[in-house]
Tab-separated table of C-alpha atoms in Angstrom:
chain	number	residue	atom	x	y	z
A	1	MET	CA	125.247	67.241	52.307
A	2	LYS	CA	126.753	70.578	52.571
A	3	THR	CA	127.893	70.382	56.155
A	4	SER	CA	130.019	67.605	57.671
A	5	PRO	CA	128.830	65.095	60.313
A	6	ASN	CA	129.184	65.803	64.056
A	7	PHE	CA	131.874	63.163	64.694
A	8	ASP	CA	135.548	63.016	65.227
A	9	GLN	CA	137.169	62.746	61.757
A	10	GLN	CA	140.521	61.482	63.144
A	11	GLN	CA	138.546	58.783	64.761
A	12	PHE	CA	136.764	57.951	61.500
A	13	LEU	CA	140.060	57.978	59.696
A	14	THR	CA	141.505	55.369	62.098
A	15	PHE	CA	138.397	53.266	61.688
A	16	LEU	CA	138.633	53.297	57.821
A	17	ARG	CA	142.439	52.270	58.134
A	18	GLN	CA	141.409	49.269	60.393
A	19	THR	CA	138.444	48.273	58.544
A	20	TYR	CA	139.885	48.398	54.938
A	21	GLU	CA	143.529	47.660	55.876
A	22	ILE	CA	144.374	50.648	53.699
A	23	ASP	CA	147.139	53.133	54.595
A	24	PHE	CA	144.891	56.313	54.396
A	25	VAL	CA	146.888	59.364	54.801
A	26	SER	CA	144.160	62.080	54.511
A	27	LEU	CA	140.370	62.437	54.641
A	28	SER	CA	138.626	65.519	53.285
A	29	PHE	CA	134.944	66.303	53.282
A	30	ILE	CA	133.094	67.065	50.132
A	31	PRO	CA	130.136	69.260	50.320
A	32	GLU	CA	128.112	67.460	47.653
A	33	GLY	CA	125.298	64.998	47.478
A	34	GLU	CA	121.838	65.249	49.289
A	35	CYS	CA	121.336	62.047	51.040
A	36	SER	CA	124.702	61.247	52.460
A	37	TYR	CA	128.104	62.700	53.603
A	38	ILE	CA	130.790	62.353	51.089
A	39	TYR	CA	134.666	62.208	51.813
A	40	HIS	CA	137.545	62.084	49.528
A	41	ALA	CA	140.177	59.701	50.997
A	42	ILE	CA	143.825	59.496	49.782
A	43	SER	CA	146.335	56.580	50.573
A	44	SER	CA	149.886	56.369	49.819
A	45	SER	CA	148.949	54.799	46.419
A	46	ASP	CA	145.396	55.553	45.475
A	47	GLN	CA	142.220	57.653	45.921
A	48	TYR	CA	138.864	56.787	47.297
A	49	VAL	CA	135.334	58.148	47.913
A	50	VAL	CA	133.891	57.302	51.351
A	51	LYS	CA	130.064	57.526	51.562
A	52	VAL	CA	128.497	57.940	55.014
A	53	TYR	CA	124.818	57.152	54.908
A	54	ILE	CA	122.382	59.368	56.877
A	55	ASP	CA	119.239	57.405	56.650
A	56	PRO	CA	118.651	53.723	55.818
A	57	VAL	CA	118.481	52.698	52.118
A	58	VAL	CA	116.005	49.906	51.164
A	59	ASP	CA	117.864	46.730	50.170
A	60	LEU	CA	121.230	48.463	50.070
A	61	GLN	CA	123.290	45.395	50.514
A	62	HIS	CA	121.420	43.624	47.683
A	63	LYS	CA	121.925	46.658	45.439
A	64	MET	CA	125.534	46.814	46.095
A	65	GLU	CA	125.996	42.999	45.489
A	66	ILE	CA	124.252	43.492	42.154
A	67	SER	CA	126.158	46.490	41.153
A	68	VAL	CA	129.453	44.452	41.633
A	69	LYS	CA	127.971	41.819	39.375
A	70	LEU	CA	127.027	44.387	36.800
A	71	ARG	CA	130.635	45.021	36.171
A	72	ASN	CA	130.777	41.856	34.421
A	73	PHE	CA	128.566	43.578	31.671
A	74	LEU	CA	129.341	47.267	32.127
A	75	PRO	CA	133.044	47.776	33.137
A	76	ASN	CA	132.358	51.475	34.005
A	77	VAL	CA	129.896	50.667	36.787
A	78	VAL	CA	131.461	52.071	40.091
A	79	ALA	CA	130.925	49.386	42.749
A	80	PRO	CA	131.773	49.453	46.392
A	81	ILE	CA	135.277	48.028	47.639
A	82	LEU	CA	135.141	45.122	50.101
A	83	THR	CA	136.313	45.522	53.710
A	84	ASN	CA	138.921	43.247	54.990
A	85	GLY	CA	136.239	40.973	56.159
A	86	GLY	CA	134.652	40.740	52.850
A	87	ASP	CA	131.731	42.963	53.456
A	88	LEU	CA	130.333	45.603	51.108
A	89	THR	CA	129.495	48.113	53.957
A	90	CYS	CA	130.608	48.729	57.460
A	91	ARG	CA	129.357	50.382	60.647
A	92	PHE	CA	131.069	53.256	62.299
A	93	GLN	CA	130.101	53.897	65.843
A	94	ALA	CA	130.604	57.608	66.267
A	95	ASP	CA	129.548	57.739	69.880
A	96	LEU	CA	127.681	55.436	72.411
A	97	SER	CA	124.273	55.958	70.591
A	98	SER	CA	125.293	56.859	67.001
A	99	TYR	CA	126.014	54.453	64.190
A	100	TYR	CA	126.593	55.188	60.513
A	101	LEU	CA	126.535	52.926	57.684
A	102	VAL	CA	129.684	53.366	55.526
A	103	ALA	CA	130.758	52.232	52.065
A	104	LEU	CA	134.050	52.806	50.208
A	105	PHE	CA	134.370	53.284	46.393
A	106	PRO	CA	137.068	53.963	43.973
A	107	PHE	CA	137.710	57.533	43.056
A	108	ILE	CA	136.988	58.566	39.483
A	109	ASP	CA	139.458	61.212	38.638
A	110	GLY	CA	137.368	63.036	36.198
A	111	ILE	CA	134.524	65.522	35.821
A	112	SER	CA	130.852	65.052	36.268
A	113	ARG	CA	128.263	66.403	34.090
A	114	TRP	CA	126.829	68.524	36.954
A	115	GLN	CA	130.394	70.110	37.354
A	116	LEU	CA	130.386	71.040	33.641
A	117	TRP	CA	126.904	72.497	34.090
A	118	GLN	CA	128.365	74.862	36.755
A	119	LYS	CA	130.634	76.183	34.139
A	120	ASP	CA	127.880	76.661	31.533
A	121	GLN	CA	129.334	73.559	29.727
A	122	ASP	CA	128.067	70.078	29.035
A	123	PHE	CA	129.041	66.776	27.692
A	124	SER	CA	129.962	66.747	24.071
A	125	GLY	CA	127.606	64.969	21.518
A	126	ASP	CA	129.978	61.913	21.594
A	127	GLN	CA	129.991	61.765	25.403
A	128	LEU	CA	126.176	62.007	25.472
A	129	ARG	CA	126.000	59.144	22.983
A	130	SER	CA	128.291	57.071	25.257
A	131	VAL	CA	125.863	57.629	28.111
A	132	ALA	CA	122.887	56.634	25.953
A	133	GLN	CA	124.636	53.497	24.808
A	134	MET	CA	125.547	52.649	28.515
A	135	ILE	CA	121.921	53.151	29.692
A	136	ALA	CA	120.732	51.041	26.676
A	137	HIS	CA	123.086	48.194	27.489
A	138	LEU	CA	122.113	48.226	31.109
A	139	HIS	CA	118.512	47.940	30.122
A	140	ALA	CA	119.448	44.899	27.797
A	141	ILE	CA	120.930	42.892	30.577
A	142	THR	CA	118.639	39.982	31.116
A	143	VAL	CA	120.398	38.118	33.757
A	144	ASP	CA	117.834	37.340	36.778
A	145	TYR	CA	118.604	38.838	40.118
A	146	PRO	CA	115.746	37.764	42.302
A	147	VAL	CA	116.827	39.994	45.247
A	148	ILE	CA	116.589	43.185	43.146
A	149	PRO	CA	113.711	45.493	44.531
A	150	LYS	CA	110.926	46.145	42.097
A	151	GLU	CA	109.234	49.506	41.090
A	152	ASP	CA	105.670	49.207	42.359
A	153	PHE	CA	104.347	52.664	41.527
A	154	THR	CA	103.193	53.440	45.016
A	155	ARG	CA	102.429	57.074	46.158
A	156	PRO	CA	105.893	57.874	47.369
A	157	PHE	CA	106.299	61.419	49.047
A	158	CYS	CA	102.662	62.155	48.936
A	159	SER	CA	101.877	61.038	52.540
A	160	GLY	CA	105.132	62.611	53.643
A	161	ILE	CA	104.106	65.930	52.240
A	162	GLN	CA	100.716	65.698	53.709
A	163	LYS	CA	102.333	64.962	57.291
A	164	ILE	CA	104.509	68.036	56.845
A	165	TYR	CA	101.447	70.152	56.293
A	166	GLN	CA	99.994	68.665	59.505
A	167	ASP	CA	103.228	69.090	61.425
A	168	ILE	CA	103.815	72.816	60.479
A	169	ASN	CA	100.570	73.720	62.167
A	170	THR	CA	102.219	72.999	65.659
A	171	PHE	CA	105.898	73.492	64.667
A	172	SER	CA	107.861	76.174	66.583
A	173	PRO	CA	110.530	77.821	64.376
A	174	THR	CA	113.872	78.102	65.692
A	175	HIS	CA	115.497	79.659	62.613
A	176	SER	CA	114.486	82.242	60.088
A	177	TYR	CA	114.443	79.722	57.367
A	178	HIS	CA	111.870	77.676	59.193
A	179	GLN	CA	109.470	80.476	58.967
A	180	LEU	CA	110.319	81.062	55.305
A	181	LEU	CA	109.558	77.320	54.612
A	182	ILE	CA	106.112	77.401	56.615
A	183	ASP	CA	105.071	80.570	54.858
A	184	ALA	CA	105.928	79.129	51.420
A	185	LEU	CA	104.305	75.769	52.072
A	186	LYS	CA	101.090	77.354	53.277
A	187	GLN	CA	100.949	79.940	50.448
A	188	GLU	CA	101.411	77.321	47.808
A	189	GLN	CA	99.322	74.591	49.456
A	190	SER	CA	96.580	74.609	46.834
A	191	LEU	CA	99.145	74.149	44.103
A	192	VAL	CA	100.931	71.469	45.927
A	193	THR	CA	97.469	69.570	46.513
A	194	SER	CA	96.812	69.906	42.786
A	195	LEU	CA	100.234	68.501	41.961
A	196	ILE	CA	99.447	65.462	44.229
A	197	SER	CA	96.158	64.942	42.717
A	198	ARG	CA	97.629	64.870	39.251
A	199	PHE	CA	100.180	62.423	40.379
A	200	GLU	CA	97.547	60.082	42.003
A	201	ASP	CA	95.883	59.898	38.573
A	202	LEU	CA	99.315	58.804	37.047
A	203	VAL	CA	99.903	56.343	39.819
A	204	GLN	CA	96.453	54.684	39.061
A	205	TYR	CA	97.538	54.385	35.351
A	206	ALA	CA	101.134	53.060	36.132
A	207	GLN	CA	99.745	50.396	38.517
A	208	SER	CA	97.298	48.993	35.824
A	209	GLY	CA	98.408	46.533	33.113
A	210	ILE	CA	101.638	44.793	32.408
A	211	LYS	CA	104.666	46.931	32.107
A	212	THR	CA	108.081	46.072	30.468
A	213	THR	CA	110.666	45.905	33.186
A	214	VAL	CA	114.548	46.266	33.131
A	215	ILE	CA	117.235	46.837	35.426
A	216	THR	CA	117.338	50.588	36.124
A	217	HIS	CA	119.899	52.683	37.852
A	218	GLY	CA	117.183	54.986	39.180
A	219	ASP	CA	119.111	58.179	39.450
A	220	PRO	CA	121.411	58.702	36.366
A	221	THR	CA	121.421	62.515	37.016
A	222	SER	CA	124.290	64.823	36.144
A	223	GLY	CA	126.116	64.431	39.344
A	224	ASN	CA	126.289	60.515	38.816
A	225	LEU	CA	127.674	60.599	35.433
A	226	VAL	CA	131.492	61.162	35.531
A	227	TRP	CA	133.738	61.404	32.467
A	228	ASN	CA	137.508	60.838	32.290
A	229	ARG	CA	139.877	59.309	29.787
A	230	GLY	CA	138.535	55.883	30.650
A	231	GLY	CA	135.071	56.899	29.368
A	232	ILE	CA	131.831	57.643	31.028
A	233	TYR	CA	131.299	56.176	34.639
A	234	LEU	CA	127.993	55.612	36.400
A	235	ILE	CA	128.212	56.098	40.206
A	236	ASP	CA	125.665	55.787	43.034
A	237	TRP	CA	123.526	52.739	42.626
A	238	ASP	CA	121.346	53.198	45.777
A	239	ASN	CA	118.239	53.582	43.755
A	240	MET	CA	118.702	50.488	41.538
A	241	ALA	CA	115.492	48.554	40.932
A	242	LEU	CA	113.578	46.614	38.306
A	243	GLY	CA	111.466	49.162	36.514
A	244	THR	CA	110.430	50.539	33.271
A	245	PRO	CA	112.885	52.095	30.856
A	246	GLU	CA	111.256	55.451	31.531
A	247	ARG	CA	112.540	55.400	35.130
A	248	ASP	CA	116.008	56.159	33.833
A	249	LEU	CA	115.073	58.092	30.542
A	250	THR	CA	113.133	60.635	32.058
A	251	THR	CA	116.395	62.209	33.402
A	252	PHE	CA	117.623	62.860	29.892
A	253	THR	CA	114.507	64.528	28.620
A	254	GLY	CA	114.931	68.205	27.775
A	255	GLU	CA	117.840	69.655	25.492
A	256	ARG	CA	119.169	67.042	23.237
A	257	PHE	CA	116.802	64.301	24.194
A	258	ASP	CA	116.399	63.650	20.446
A	259	LEU	CA	120.102	62.700	20.192
A	260	PHE	CA	120.087	60.508	23.491
A	261	LEU	CA	116.933	58.753	22.450
A	262	SER	CA	118.011	57.979	18.944
A	263	VAL	CA	121.308	56.475	20.217
A	264	TYR	CA	119.404	54.621	23.097
A	265	LEU	CA	116.889	52.885	20.598
A	266	ARG	CA	119.630	51.815	18.305
A	267	HIS	CA	121.055	49.768	21.113
A	268	PHE	CA	117.975	48.815	22.998
A	269	GLN	CA	114.966	48.324	20.639
A	270	THR	CA	111.490	48.840	22.078
A	271	ASP	CA	108.202	50.178	20.921
A	272	THR	CA	106.639	50.359	24.393
A	273	LEU	CA	107.864	53.818	25.655
A	274	ASP	CA	104.920	55.318	27.312
A	275	LEU	CA	104.254	59.089	27.588
A	276	LYS	CA	102.206	58.690	30.740
A	277	LEU	CA	105.136	56.788	32.439
A	278	PHE	CA	107.462	59.733	31.542
A	279	SER	CA	104.842	61.952	33.072
A	280	TYR	CA	104.707	59.689	36.283
A	281	TYR	CA	108.341	60.134	36.858
A	282	ILE	CA	108.444	63.959	35.947
A	283	HIS	CA	105.658	64.535	38.596
A	284	GLU	CA	107.340	62.071	41.249
A	285	TRP	CA	110.771	64.152	40.965
A	286	VAL	CA	109.061	67.396	41.885
A	287	LEU	CA	107.124	65.813	44.754
A	288	GLN	CA	110.348	64.112	46.034
A	289	GLU	CA	112.203	67.341	45.919
A	290	ILE	CA	109.425	69.256	47.789
A	291	TYR	CA	109.242	66.532	50.367
A	292	GLU	CA	112.931	65.904	51.039
A	293	PHE	CA	113.991	69.463	51.146
A	294	SER	CA	111.101	70.552	53.361
A	295	GLU	CA	111.650	67.641	55.793
A	296	ARG	CA	115.357	68.198	55.990
A	297	MET	CA	114.854	71.962	56.653
A	298	LEU	CA	112.468	71.299	59.514
A	299	LYS	CA	115.034	69.069	61.165
A	300	SER	CA	117.978	71.389	60.895
A	301	ASN	CA	119.363	74.543	62.444
A	302	ASN	CA	122.538	74.797	60.504
A	303	GLU	CA	122.682	78.130	58.506
A	304	ASN	CA	124.537	76.702	55.550
A	305	GLN	CA	122.502	73.616	55.136
A	306	LEU	CA	119.278	75.493	55.538
A	307	GLN	CA	120.405	78.103	53.051
A	308	HIS	CA	121.333	75.317	50.459
A	309	ASP	CA	118.013	73.390	51.087
A	310	TRP	CA	115.912	76.520	50.782
A	311	GLN	CA	117.487	77.517	47.442
A	312	GLU	CA	117.009	73.926	46.022
A	313	LEU	CA	113.480	73.917	47.147
A	314	ARG	CA	112.490	77.120	45.458
A	315	GLN	CA	113.151	75.384	42.163
A	316	TYR	CA	110.090	73.280	42.836
A	317	LEU	CA	108.012	75.302	45.124
A	318	PRO	CA	105.577	76.620	43.886
A	319	PRO	CA	105.082	73.801	41.296
A	320	ASP	CA	105.485	75.043	37.774
A	321	PHE	CA	102.616	73.301	35.906
A	322	SER	CA	103.474	75.237	32.664
A	323	ASN	CA	107.017	73.840	32.693
A	324	LEU	CA	105.803	70.276	33.583
A	325	ASP	CA	103.278	70.340	30.610
A	326	SER	CA	105.951	71.675	28.175
A	327	ARG	CA	108.307	68.866	29.062
A	328	ILE	CA	105.677	66.283	28.582
A	329	GLU	CA	104.684	67.836	25.219
A	330	ALA	CA	108.345	67.985	24.209
A	331	ILE	CA	108.725	64.099	25.043
A	332	GLN	CA	105.474	63.416	23.267
A	333	ARG	CA	106.874	65.014	19.914
A	334	GLU	CA	110.078	62.885	20.378
A	335	LEU	CA	108.193	59.620	20.763
A	336	GLU	CA	106.071	60.441	17.852
A	337	ARG	CA	108.959	60.935	15.554
A	338	GLY	CA	109.846	57.174	16.122
A	339	HIS	CA	113.455	57.644	15.653
């Protein structure tokens, strides 16, 4: 989030000291991330990241437990730190009616791929190879974790978008950005409807037949890949699930996908990569962004947050079908090369 939560930061710092028995000396809000509030905490001897969750995350406790276990196989998995009571999360009572779920993580003193992108830079070839190898090793882990959620290829975000279209008919704007959003949604409704229709066809395909499933991170995007002298670290495991390899691989399609895929397939051999599943996740991502930014804008009156959400939303609204098709065609060419 781009704006800090509306609670007493000193009270929160005291809560963290008591809950983790760590002598925190400072706490700074970081205006990053989309689904939680992020803080940088410093103690007398170390640095940490504090994550304050805005909305409930499905099976979060189980996902965190598994991320801890995954460190036995992938040491650069960033897992939560236990409270003094041995818990992976804790609840902060901001006032009489507001609770926030909180988790503490080690701070990785490095630079994310997203931060490099802001400087018109990127991971080197060797760094990208390291990422591909890490994702391959993750997918190769065969330990059975019965509590891990499983990708079921439902219609995420479609019903949410349809509800937003119903709501804006009676919504009373209280900010100029609300009206911008409503006008844009109405203007592009036919294209959004076409996108949902295309996606529903892909849902039917994805739900049919038996699919190869592996442990997936679910969101290995540029902001969750951090490099320092210790190597590449993979953070934020909130979207972990058993799913098809394409669930993670779709993130890396585009420029240098050929390099990524060739390294990945050397470390995780599979001949079942499916173009239609790549297409499923590409379409799902666009629908997710349209839904989440639209919903958040309708609930907010904060100028800075609204401006950020509007700028992000305009990357996906209207849907760019030409770009979607070009991405899918490029993936098809790489899959046909065989590597």
